[in-house]
Amino acid sequence: MRTITLYTGGGVSLSPVYADGRTVSNYVRLVADDGKMLTNGERELFCADVLAADVGNWTEIAAPIEDDDIPDDEALSILLGGEE
């Protein structure tokens, strides 16, 4: 599971991209590793923006997915803030 810092301010609510006028927010973006999903015991997701204090409530599980459920490279790049 990847944990990505999210920034706020400068006209955006939350963004993984730092820019002038932005500060670290109270939220982080969790992204499941390949073949995994995130769960907090109630929800199962590939990606979630959560309070940094709540990261410990999330774990990874095996993902029973279809090929159509896998985010394409462009969608994944957006979620990761332009990272590859």
PDB file of N, CA and C in Angstrom:
ATOM      1  N   MET A   1       0.855  -1.163   0.000  1.00  0.00           N
ATOM      2  CA  MET A   1       0.000   0.000   0.000  1.00  0.00           C
ATOM      3  C   MET A   1       0.904   1.229   0.000  1.00  0.00           C
ATOM      4  N   ARG A   2       0.590   2.147  -0.903  1.00  0.00           N
ATOM      5  CA  ARG A   2       1.329   3.410  -0.961  1.00  0.00           C
ATOM      6  C   ARG A   2       0.555   4.478  -0.212  1.00  0.00           C
ATOM      7  N   THR A   3       1.275   5.317   0.511  1.00  0.00           N
ATOM      8  CA  THR A   3       0.688   6.460   1.198  1.00  0.00           C
ATOM      9  C   THR A   3       1.262   7.715   0.568  1.00  0.00           C
ATOM     10  N   ILE A   4       0.388   8.549   0.025  1.00  0.00           N
ATOM     11  CA  ILE A   4       0.803   9.755  -0.686  1.00  0.00           C
ATOM     12  C   ILE A   4       0.331  10.975   0.087  1.00  0.00           C
ATOM     13  N   THR A   5       1.246  11.902   0.345  1.00  0.00           N
ATOM     14  CA  THR A   5       0.903  13.152   1.018  1.00  0.00           C
ATOM     15  C   THR A   5      -0.037  13.964   0.133  1.00  0.00           C
ATOM     16  N   LEU A   6      -1.063  14.539   0.741  1.00  0.00           N
ATOM     17  CA  LEU A   6      -1.978  15.420   0.022  1.00  0.00           C
ATOM     18  C   LEU A   6      -1.826  16.845   0.547  1.00  0.00           C
ATOM     19  N   TYR A   7      -1.922  17.791  -0.367  1.00  0.00           N
ATOM     20  CA  TYR A   7      -1.758  19.204  -0.041  1.00  0.00           C
ATOM     21  C   TYR A   7      -3.083  19.928  -0.227  1.00  0.00           C
ATOM     22  N   THR A   8      -3.226  21.043   0.471  1.00  0.00           N
ATOM     23  CA  THR A   8      -4.427  21.856   0.368  1.00  0.00           C
ATOM     24  C   THR A   8      -4.028  23.318   0.254  1.00  0.00           C
ATOM     25  N   GLY A   9      -4.958  24.133  -0.242  1.00  0.00           N
ATOM     26  CA  GLY A   9      -4.710  25.565  -0.400  1.00  0.00           C
ATOM     27  C   GLY A   9      -4.415  25.912  -1.834  1.00  0.00           C
ATOM     28  N   GLY A  10      -4.253  27.196  -2.098  1.00  0.00           N
ATOM     29  CA  GLY A  10      -3.955  27.638  -3.463  1.00  0.00           C
ATOM     30  C   GLY A  10      -5.058  27.307  -4.444  1.00  0.00           C
ATOM     31  N   GLY A  11      -6.302  27.272  -3.981  1.00  0.00           N
ATOM     32  CA  GLY A  11      -7.423  27.023  -4.881  1.00  0.00           C
ATOM     33  C   GLY A  11      -7.808  25.565  -5.046  1.00  0.00           C
ATOM     34  N   VAL A  12      -7.152  24.654  -4.321  1.00  0.00           N
ATOM     35  CA  VAL A  12      -7.528  23.242  -4.408  1.00  0.00           C
ATOM     36  C   VAL A  12      -7.901  22.734  -3.023  1.00  0.00           C
ATOM     37  N   SER A  13      -8.809  21.765  -2.988  1.00  0.00           N
ATOM     38  CA  SER A  13      -9.157  21.178  -1.702  1.00  0.00           C
ATOM     39  C   SER A  13      -8.117  20.142  -1.301  1.00  0.00           C
ATOM     40  N   LEU A  14      -7.823  19.182  -2.182  1.00  0.00           N
ATOM     41  CA  LEU A  14      -6.789  18.174  -1.927  1.00  0.00           C
ATOM     42  C   LEU A  14      -6.086  17.847  -3.234  1.00  0.00           C
ATOM     43  N   SER A  15      -4.759  17.755  -3.189  1.00  0.00           N
ATOM     44  CA  SER A  15      -3.986  17.410  -4.379  1.00  0.00           C
ATOM     45  C   SER A  15      -2.702  16.716  -3.959  1.00  0.00           C
ATOM     46  N   PRO A  16      -2.250  15.707  -4.730  1.00  0.00           N
ATOM     47  CA  PRO A  16      -0.968  15.080  -4.434  1.00  0.00           C
ATOM     48  C   PRO A  16       0.210  15.902  -4.964  1.00  0.00           C
ATOM     49  N   VAL A  17      -0.077  17.030  -5.614  1.00  0.00           N
ATOM     50  CA  VAL A  17       0.961  17.868  -6.217  1.00  0.00           C
ATOM     51  C   VAL A  17       1.193  19.104  -5.356  1.00  0.00           C
ATOM     52  N   TYR A  18       2.438  19.307  -4.947  1.00  0.00           N
ATOM     53  CA  TYR A  18       2.765  20.506  -4.184  1.00  0.00           C
ATOM     54  C   TYR A  18       2.950  21.676  -5.142  1.00  0.00           C
ATOM     55  N   ALA A  19       2.455  22.851  -4.759  1.00  0.00           N
ATOM     56  CA  ALA A  19       2.647  24.084  -5.518  1.00  0.00           C
ATOM     57  C   ALA A  19       2.657  25.240  -4.528  1.00  0.00           C
ATOM     58  N   ASP A  20       3.113  26.390  -4.983  1.00  0.00           N
ATOM     59  CA  ASP A  20       3.132  27.574  -4.120  1.00  0.00           C
ATOM     60  C   ASP A  20       1.750  27.821  -3.535  1.00  0.00           C
ATOM     61  N   GLY A  21       1.715  28.157  -2.262  1.00  0.00           N
ATOM     62  CA  GLY A  21       0.459  28.455  -1.591  1.00  0.00           C
ATOM     63  C   GLY A  21      -0.235  27.234  -1.005  1.00  0.00           C
ATOM     64  N   ARG A  22       0.317  26.048  -1.205  1.00  0.00           N
ATOM     65  CA  ARG A  22      -0.285  24.830  -0.660  1.00  0.00           C
ATOM     66  C   ARG A  22       0.487  24.366   0.573  1.00  0.00           C
ATOM     67  N   THR A  23      -0.238  23.755   1.487  1.00  0.00           N
ATOM     68  CA  THR A  23       0.366  23.191   2.682  1.00  0.00           C
ATOM     69  C   THR A  23      -0.075  21.736   2.825  1.00  0.00           C
ATOM     70  N   VAL A  24       0.657  20.986   3.629  1.00  0.00           N
ATOM     71  CA  VAL A  24       0.298  19.589   3.879  1.00  0.00           C
ATOM     72  C   VAL A  24      -1.067  19.556   4.564  1.00  0.00           C
ATOM     73  N   SER A  25      -1.970  18.734   4.049  1.00  0.00           N
ATOM     74  CA  SER A  25      -3.311  18.618   4.629  1.00  0.00           C
ATOM     75  C   SER A  25      -3.322  17.552   5.720  1.00  0.00           C
ATOM     76  N   ASN A  26      -4.462  17.379   6.339  1.00  0.00           N
ATOM     77  CA  ASN A  26      -4.646  16.330   7.345  1.00  0.00           C
ATOM     78  C   ASN A  26      -4.963  14.985   6.694  1.00  0.00           C
ATOM     79  N   TYR A  27      -5.039  14.960   5.359  1.00  0.00           N
ATOM     80  CA  TYR A  27      -5.415  13.755   4.620  1.00  0.00           C
ATOM     81  C   TYR A  27      -4.229  13.195   3.849  1.00  0.00           C
ATOM     82  N   VAL A  28      -4.252  11.890   3.610  1.00  0.00           N
ATOM     83  CA  VAL A  28      -3.302  11.208   2.738  1.00  0.00           C
ATOM     84  C   VAL A  28      -4.107  10.361   1.754  1.00  0.00           C
ATOM     85  N   ARG A  29      -3.474  10.023   0.645  1.00  0.00           N
ATOM     86  CA  ARG A  29      -4.103   9.131  -0.343  1.00  0.00           C
ATOM     87  C   ARG A  29      -3.464   7.764  -0.208  1.00  0.00           C
ATOM     88  N   LEU A  30      -4.291   6.754   0.014  1.00  0.00           N
ATOM     89  CA  LEU A  30      -3.834   5.367   0.066  1.00  0.00           C
ATOM     90  C   LEU A  30      -4.119   4.725  -1.277  1.00  0.00           C
ATOM     91  N   VAL A  31      -3.131   4.045  -1.840  1.00  0.00           N
ATOM     92  CA  VAL A  31      -3.279   3.361  -3.122  1.00  0.00           C
ATOM     93  C   VAL A  31      -2.846   1.914  -2.925  1.00  0.00           C
ATOM     94  N   ALA A  32      -3.731   0.998  -3.261  1.00  0.00           N
ATOM     95  CA  ALA A  32      -3.444  -0.429  -3.092  1.00  0.00           C
ATOM     96  C   ALA A  32      -2.351  -0.882  -4.062  1.00  0.00           C
ATOM     97  N   ASP A  33      -1.542  -1.825  -3.622  1.00  0.00           N
ATOM     98  CA  ASP A  33      -0.537  -2.437  -4.483  1.00  0.00           C
ATOM     99  C   ASP A  33      -1.227  -3.275  -5.554  1.00  0.00           C
ATOM    100  N   ASP A  34      -0.483  -3.639  -6.601  1.00  0.00           N
ATOM    101  CA  ASP A  34      -1.023  -4.461  -7.686  1.00  0.00           C
ATOM    102  C   ASP A  34      -1.643  -5.744  -7.130  1.00  0.00           C
ATOM    103  N   GLY A  35      -2.843  -6.056  -7.601  1.00  0.00           N
ATOM    104  CA  GLY A  35      -3.532  -7.275  -7.193  1.00  0.00           C
ATOM    105  C   GLY A  35      -4.167  -7.201  -5.819  1.00  0.00           C
ATOM    106  N   LYS A  36      -4.167  -6.017  -5.231  1.00  0.00           N
ATOM    107  CA  LYS A  36      -4.710  -5.825  -3.876  1.00  0.00           C
ATOM    108  C   LYS A  36      -5.819  -4.776  -3.882  1.00  0.00           C
ATOM    109  N   MET A  37      -6.560  -4.764  -2.796  1.00  0.00           N
ATOM    110  CA  MET A  37      -7.551  -3.732  -2.531  1.00  0.00           C
ATOM    111  C   MET A  37      -7.354  -3.263  -1.097  1.00  0.00           C
ATOM    112  N   LEU A  38      -7.853  -2.079  -0.804  1.00  0.00           N
ATOM    113  CA  LEU A  38      -7.822  -1.549   0.553  1.00  0.00           C
ATOM    114  C   LEU A  38      -9.134  -1.873   1.238  1.00  0.00           C
ATOM    115  N   THR A  39      -9.069  -2.128   2.538  1.00  0.00           N
ATOM    116  CA  THR A  39     -10.299  -2.321   3.298  1.00  0.00           C
ATOM    117  C   THR A  39     -10.127  -1.760   4.704  1.00  0.00           C
ATOM    118  N   ASN A  40     -11.233  -1.242   5.220  1.00  0.00           N
ATOM    119  CA  ASN A  40     -11.274  -0.818   6.622  1.00  0.00           C
ATOM    120  C   ASN A  40     -12.265  -1.686   7.391  1.00  0.00           C
ATOM    121  N   GLY A  41     -12.636  -2.817   6.811  1.00  0.00           N
ATOM    122  CA  GLY A  41     -13.598  -3.719   7.421  1.00  0.00           C
ATOM    123  C   GLY A  41     -15.021  -3.469   6.966  1.00  0.00           C
ATOM    124  N   GLU A  42     -15.268  -2.297   6.385  1.00  0.00           N
ATOM    125  CA  GLU A  42     -16.598  -1.955   5.878  1.00  0.00           C
ATOM    126  C   GLU A  42     -16.600  -1.704   4.383  1.00  0.00           C
ATOM    127  N   ARG A  43     -15.523  -1.077   3.891  1.00  0.00           N
ATOM    128  CA  ARG A  43     -15.439  -0.707   2.481  1.00  0.00           C
ATOM    129  C   ARG A  43     -14.227  -1.359   1.847  1.00  0.00           C
ATOM    130  N   GLU A  44     -14.313  -1.633   0.547  1.00  0.00           N
ATOM    131  CA  GLU A  44     -13.195  -2.177  -0.214  1.00  0.00           C
ATOM    132  C   GLU A  44     -12.976  -1.292  -1.423  1.00  0.00           C
ATOM    133  N   LEU A  45     -11.766  -0.722  -1.544  1.00  0.00           N
ATOM    134  CA  LEU A  45     -11.453   0.263  -2.573  1.00  0.00           C
ATOM    135  C   LEU A  45     -10.047   0.040  -3.107  1.00  0.00           C
ATOM    136  N   PHE A  46      -9.768   0.599  -4.274  1.00  0.00           N
ATOM    137  CA  PHE A  46      -8.407   0.588  -4.808  1.00  0.00           C
ATOM    138  C   PHE A  46      -7.623   1.804  -4.337  1.00  0.00           C
ATOM    139  N   CYS A  47      -8.330   2.899  -4.058  1.00  0.00           N
ATOM    140  CA  CYS A  47      -7.704   4.149  -3.676  1.00  0.00           C
ATOM    141  C   CYS A  47      -8.654   4.885  -2.745  1.00  0.00           C
ATOM    142  N   ALA A  48      -8.110   5.529  -1.701  1.00  0.00           N
ATOM    143  CA  ALA A  48      -8.958   6.270  -0.767  1.00  0.00           C
ATOM    144  C   ALA A  48      -8.183   7.433  -0.178  1.00  0.00           C
ATOM    145  N   ASP A  49      -8.848   8.587  -0.056  1.00  0.00           N
ATOM    146  CA  ASP A  49      -8.296   9.724   0.664  1.00  0.00           C
ATOM    147  C   ASP A  49      -8.855   9.653   2.078  1.00  0.00           C
ATOM    148  N   VAL A  50      -7.965   9.523   3.051  1.00  0.00           N
ATOM    149  CA  VAL A  50      -8.384   9.342   4.449  1.00  0.00           C
ATOM    150  C   VAL A  50      -7.595  10.277   5.342  1.00  0.00           C
ATOM    151  N   LEU A  51      -8.133  10.552   6.529  1.00  0.00           N
ATOM    152  CA  LEU A  51      -7.375  11.309   7.520  1.00  0.00           C
ATOM    153  C   LEU A  51      -6.089  10.552   7.845  1.00  0.00           C
ATOM    154  N   ALA A  52      -4.985  11.280   7.940  1.00  0.00           N
ATOM    155  CA  ALA A  52      -3.702  10.644   8.242  1.00  0.00           C
ATOM    156  C   ALA A  52      -3.781   9.848   9.547  1.00  0.00           C
ATOM    157  N   ALA A  53      -4.571  10.328  10.488  1.00  0.00           N
ATOM    158  CA  ALA A  53      -4.726   9.635  11.768  1.00  0.00           C
ATOM    159  C   ALA A  53      -5.449   8.299  11.629  1.00  0.00           C
ATOM    160  N   ASP A  54      -6.162   8.074  10.511  1.00  0.00           N
ATOM    161  CA  ASP A  54      -6.930   6.848  10.302  1.00  0.00           C
ATOM    162  C   ASP A  54      -6.229   5.809   9.438  1.00  0.00           C
ATOM    163  N   VAL A  55      -5.009   6.068   9.008  1.00  0.00           N
ATOM    164  CA  VAL A  55      -4.296   5.132   8.123  1.00  0.00           C
ATOM    165  C   VAL A  55      -4.217   3.744   8.731  1.00  0.00           C
ATOM    166  N   GLY A  56      -4.021   3.652  10.041  1.00  0.00           N
ATOM    167  CA  GLY A  56      -3.909   2.361  10.714  1.00  0.00           C
ATOM    168  C   GLY A  56      -5.169   1.523  10.652  1.00  0.00           C
ATOM    169  N   ASN A  57      -6.289   2.121  10.272  1.00  0.00           N
ATOM    170  CA  ASN A  57      -7.552   1.389  10.155  1.00  0.00           C
ATOM    171  C   ASN A  57      -7.682   0.673   8.812  1.00  0.00           C
ATOM    172  N   TRP A  58      -6.738   0.902   7.897  1.00  0.00           N
ATOM    173  CA  TRP A  58      -6.808   0.336   6.549  1.00  0.00           C
ATOM    174  C   TRP A  58      -5.734  -0.720   6.353  1.00  0.00           C
ATOM    175  N   THR A  59      -6.111  -1.806   5.702  1.00  0.00           N
ATOM    176  CA  THR A  59      -5.179  -2.874   5.347  1.00  0.00           C
ATOM    177  C   THR A  59      -5.429  -3.273   3.903  1.00  0.00           C
ATOM    178  N   GLU A  60      -4.549  -4.107   3.375  1.00  0.00           N
ATOM    179  CA  GLU A  60      -4.728  -4.615   2.015  1.00  0.00           C
ATOM    180  C   GLU A  60      -5.232  -6.045   2.053  1.00  0.00           C
ATOM    181  N   ILE A  61      -6.065  -6.354   1.082  1.00  0.00           N
ATOM    182  CA  ILE A  61      -6.558  -7.714   0.877  1.00  0.00           C
ATOM    183  C   ILE A  61      -6.392  -8.055  -0.599  1.00  0.00           C
ATOM    184  N   ALA A  62      -6.444  -9.329  -0.925  1.00  0.00           N
ATOM    185  CA  ALA A  62      -6.390  -9.743  -2.325  1.00  0.00           C
ATOM    186  C   ALA A  62      -7.609  -9.193  -3.052  1.00  0.00           C
ATOM    187  N   ALA A  63      -7.397  -8.737  -4.269  1.00  0.00           N
ATOM    188  CA  ALA A  63      -8.477  -8.139  -5.045  1.00  0.00           C
ATOM    189  C   ALA A  63      -9.071  -9.140  -6.028  1.00  0.00           C
ATOM    190  N   PRO A  64     -10.332  -9.493  -5.848  1.00  0.00           N
ATOM    191  CA  PRO A  64     -11.018 -10.336  -6.836  1.00  0.00           C
ATOM    192  C   PRO A  64     -11.535  -9.438  -7.955  1.00  0.00           C
ATOM    193  N   ILE A  65     -10.663  -9.117  -8.920  1.00  0.00           N
ATOM    194  CA  ILE A  65     -11.044  -8.134  -9.926  1.00  0.00           C
ATOM    195  C   ILE A  65     -11.090  -8.725 -11.324  1.00  0.00           C
ATOM    196  N   GLU A  66     -11.825  -8.047 -12.157  1.00  0.00           N
ATOM    197  CA  GLU A  66     -11.886  -8.332 -13.586  1.00  0.00           C
ATOM    198  C   GLU A  66     -10.920  -7.380 -14.280  1.00  0.00           C
ATOM    199  N   ASP A  67     -10.488  -7.696 -15.491  1.00  0.00           N
ATOM    200  CA  ASP A  67      -9.588  -6.825 -16.235  1.00  0.00           C
ATOM    201  C   ASP A  67     -10.166  -5.424 -16.403  1.00  0.00           C
ATOM    202  N   ASP A  68     -11.482  -5.300 -16.547  1.00  0.00           N
ATOM    203  CA  ASP A  68     -12.113  -3.995 -16.735  1.00  0.00           C
ATOM    204  C   ASP A  68     -12.020  -3.124 -15.490  1.00  0.00           C
ATOM    205  N   ASP A  69     -11.767  -3.715 -14.323  1.00  0.00           N
ATOM    206  CA  ASP A  69     -11.693  -2.969 -13.072  1.00  0.00           C
ATOM    207  C   ASP A  69     -10.327  -2.337 -12.827  1.00  0.00           C
ATOM    208  N   ILE A  70      -9.313  -2.755 -13.568  1.00  0.00           N
ATOM    209  CA  ILE A  70      -7.963  -2.263 -13.350  1.00  0.00           C
ATOM    210  C   ILE A  70      -7.840  -0.865 -13.953  1.00  0.00           C
ATOM    211  N   PRO A  71      -7.407   0.136 -13.133  1.00  0.00           N
ATOM    212  CA  PRO A  71      -7.264   1.487 -13.672  1.00  0.00           C
ATOM    213  C   PRO A  71      -6.238   1.507 -14.798  1.00  0.00           C
ATOM    214  N   ASP A  72      -6.538   2.265 -15.879  1.00  0.00           N
ATOM    215  CA  ASP A  72      -5.566   2.367 -16.961  1.00  0.00           C
ATOM    216  C   ASP A  72      -4.426   3.294 -16.532  1.00  0.00           C
ATOM    217  N   ASP A  73      -3.362   3.362 -17.342  1.00  0.00           N
ATOM    218  CA  ASP A  73      -2.177   4.130 -16.973  1.00  0.00           C
ATOM    219  C   ASP A  73      -2.483   5.598 -16.735  1.00  0.00           C
ATOM    220  N   GLU A  74      -3.373   6.181 -17.550  1.00  0.00           N
ATOM    221  CA  GLU A  74      -3.704   7.592 -17.394  1.00  0.00           C
ATOM    222  C   GLU A  74      -4.433   7.837 -16.072  1.00  0.00           C
ATOM    223  N   ALA A  75      -5.400   6.991 -15.741  1.00  0.00           N
ATOM    224  CA  ALA A  75      -6.134   7.140 -14.480  1.00  0.00           C
ATOM    225  C   ALA A  75      -5.198   6.953 -13.294  1.00  0.00           C
ATOM    226  N   LEU A  76      -4.314   5.980 -13.372  1.00  0.00           N
ATOM    227  CA  LEU A  76      -3.372   5.737 -12.289  1.00  0.00           C
ATOM    228  C   LEU A  76      -2.425   6.918 -12.120  1.00  0.00           C
ATOM    229  N   SER A  77      -1.975   7.511 -13.209  1.00  0.00           N
ATOM    230  CA  SER A  77      -1.100   8.676 -13.143  1.00  0.00           C
ATOM    231  C   SER A  77      -1.788   9.846 -12.448  1.00  0.00           C
ATOM    232  N   ILE A  78      -3.057  10.056 -12.727  1.00  0.00           N
ATOM    233  CA  ILE A  78      -3.824  11.121 -12.078  1.00  0.00           C
ATOM    234  C   ILE A  78      -3.925  10.862 -10.579  1.00  0.00           C
ATOM    235  N   LEU A  79      -4.245   9.642 -10.200  1.00  0.00           N
ATOM    236  CA  LEU A  79      -4.362   9.303  -8.779  1.00  0.00           C
ATOM    237  C   LEU A  79      -3.057   9.504  -8.028  1.00  0.00           C
ATOM    238  N   LEU A  80      -1.958   9.240  -8.698  1.00  0.00           N
ATOM    239  CA  LEU A  80      -0.644   9.334  -8.057  1.00  0.00           C
ATOM    240  C   LEU A  80      -0.014  10.708  -8.212  1.00  0.00           C
ATOM    241  N   GLY A  81      -0.736  11.640  -8.796  1.00  0.00           N
ATOM    242  CA  GLY A  81      -0.213  13.001  -8.936  1.00  0.00           C
ATOM    243  C   GLY A  81       0.862  13.121  -9.991  1.00  0.00           C
ATOM    244  N   GLY A  82       0.766  12.328 -11.054  1.00  0.00           N
ATOM    245  CA  GLY A  82       1.729  12.410 -12.144  1.00  0.00           C
ATOM    246  C   GLY A  82       2.922  11.488 -11.962  1.00  0.00           C
ATOM    247  N   GLU A  83       2.956  10.725 -10.864  1.00  0.00           N
ATOM    248  CA  GLU A  83       4.055   9.774 -10.653  1.00  0.00           C
ATOM    249  C   GLU A  83       3.835   8.532 -11.494  1.00  0.00           C
ATOM    250  N   GLU A  84       4.901   7.806 -11.732  1.00  0.00           N
ATOM    251  CA  GLU A  84       4.758   6.540 -12.428  1.00  0.00           C
ATOM    252  C   GLU A  84       5.220   5.426 -11.549  1.00  0.00           C
TER     253      GLU A  84
END
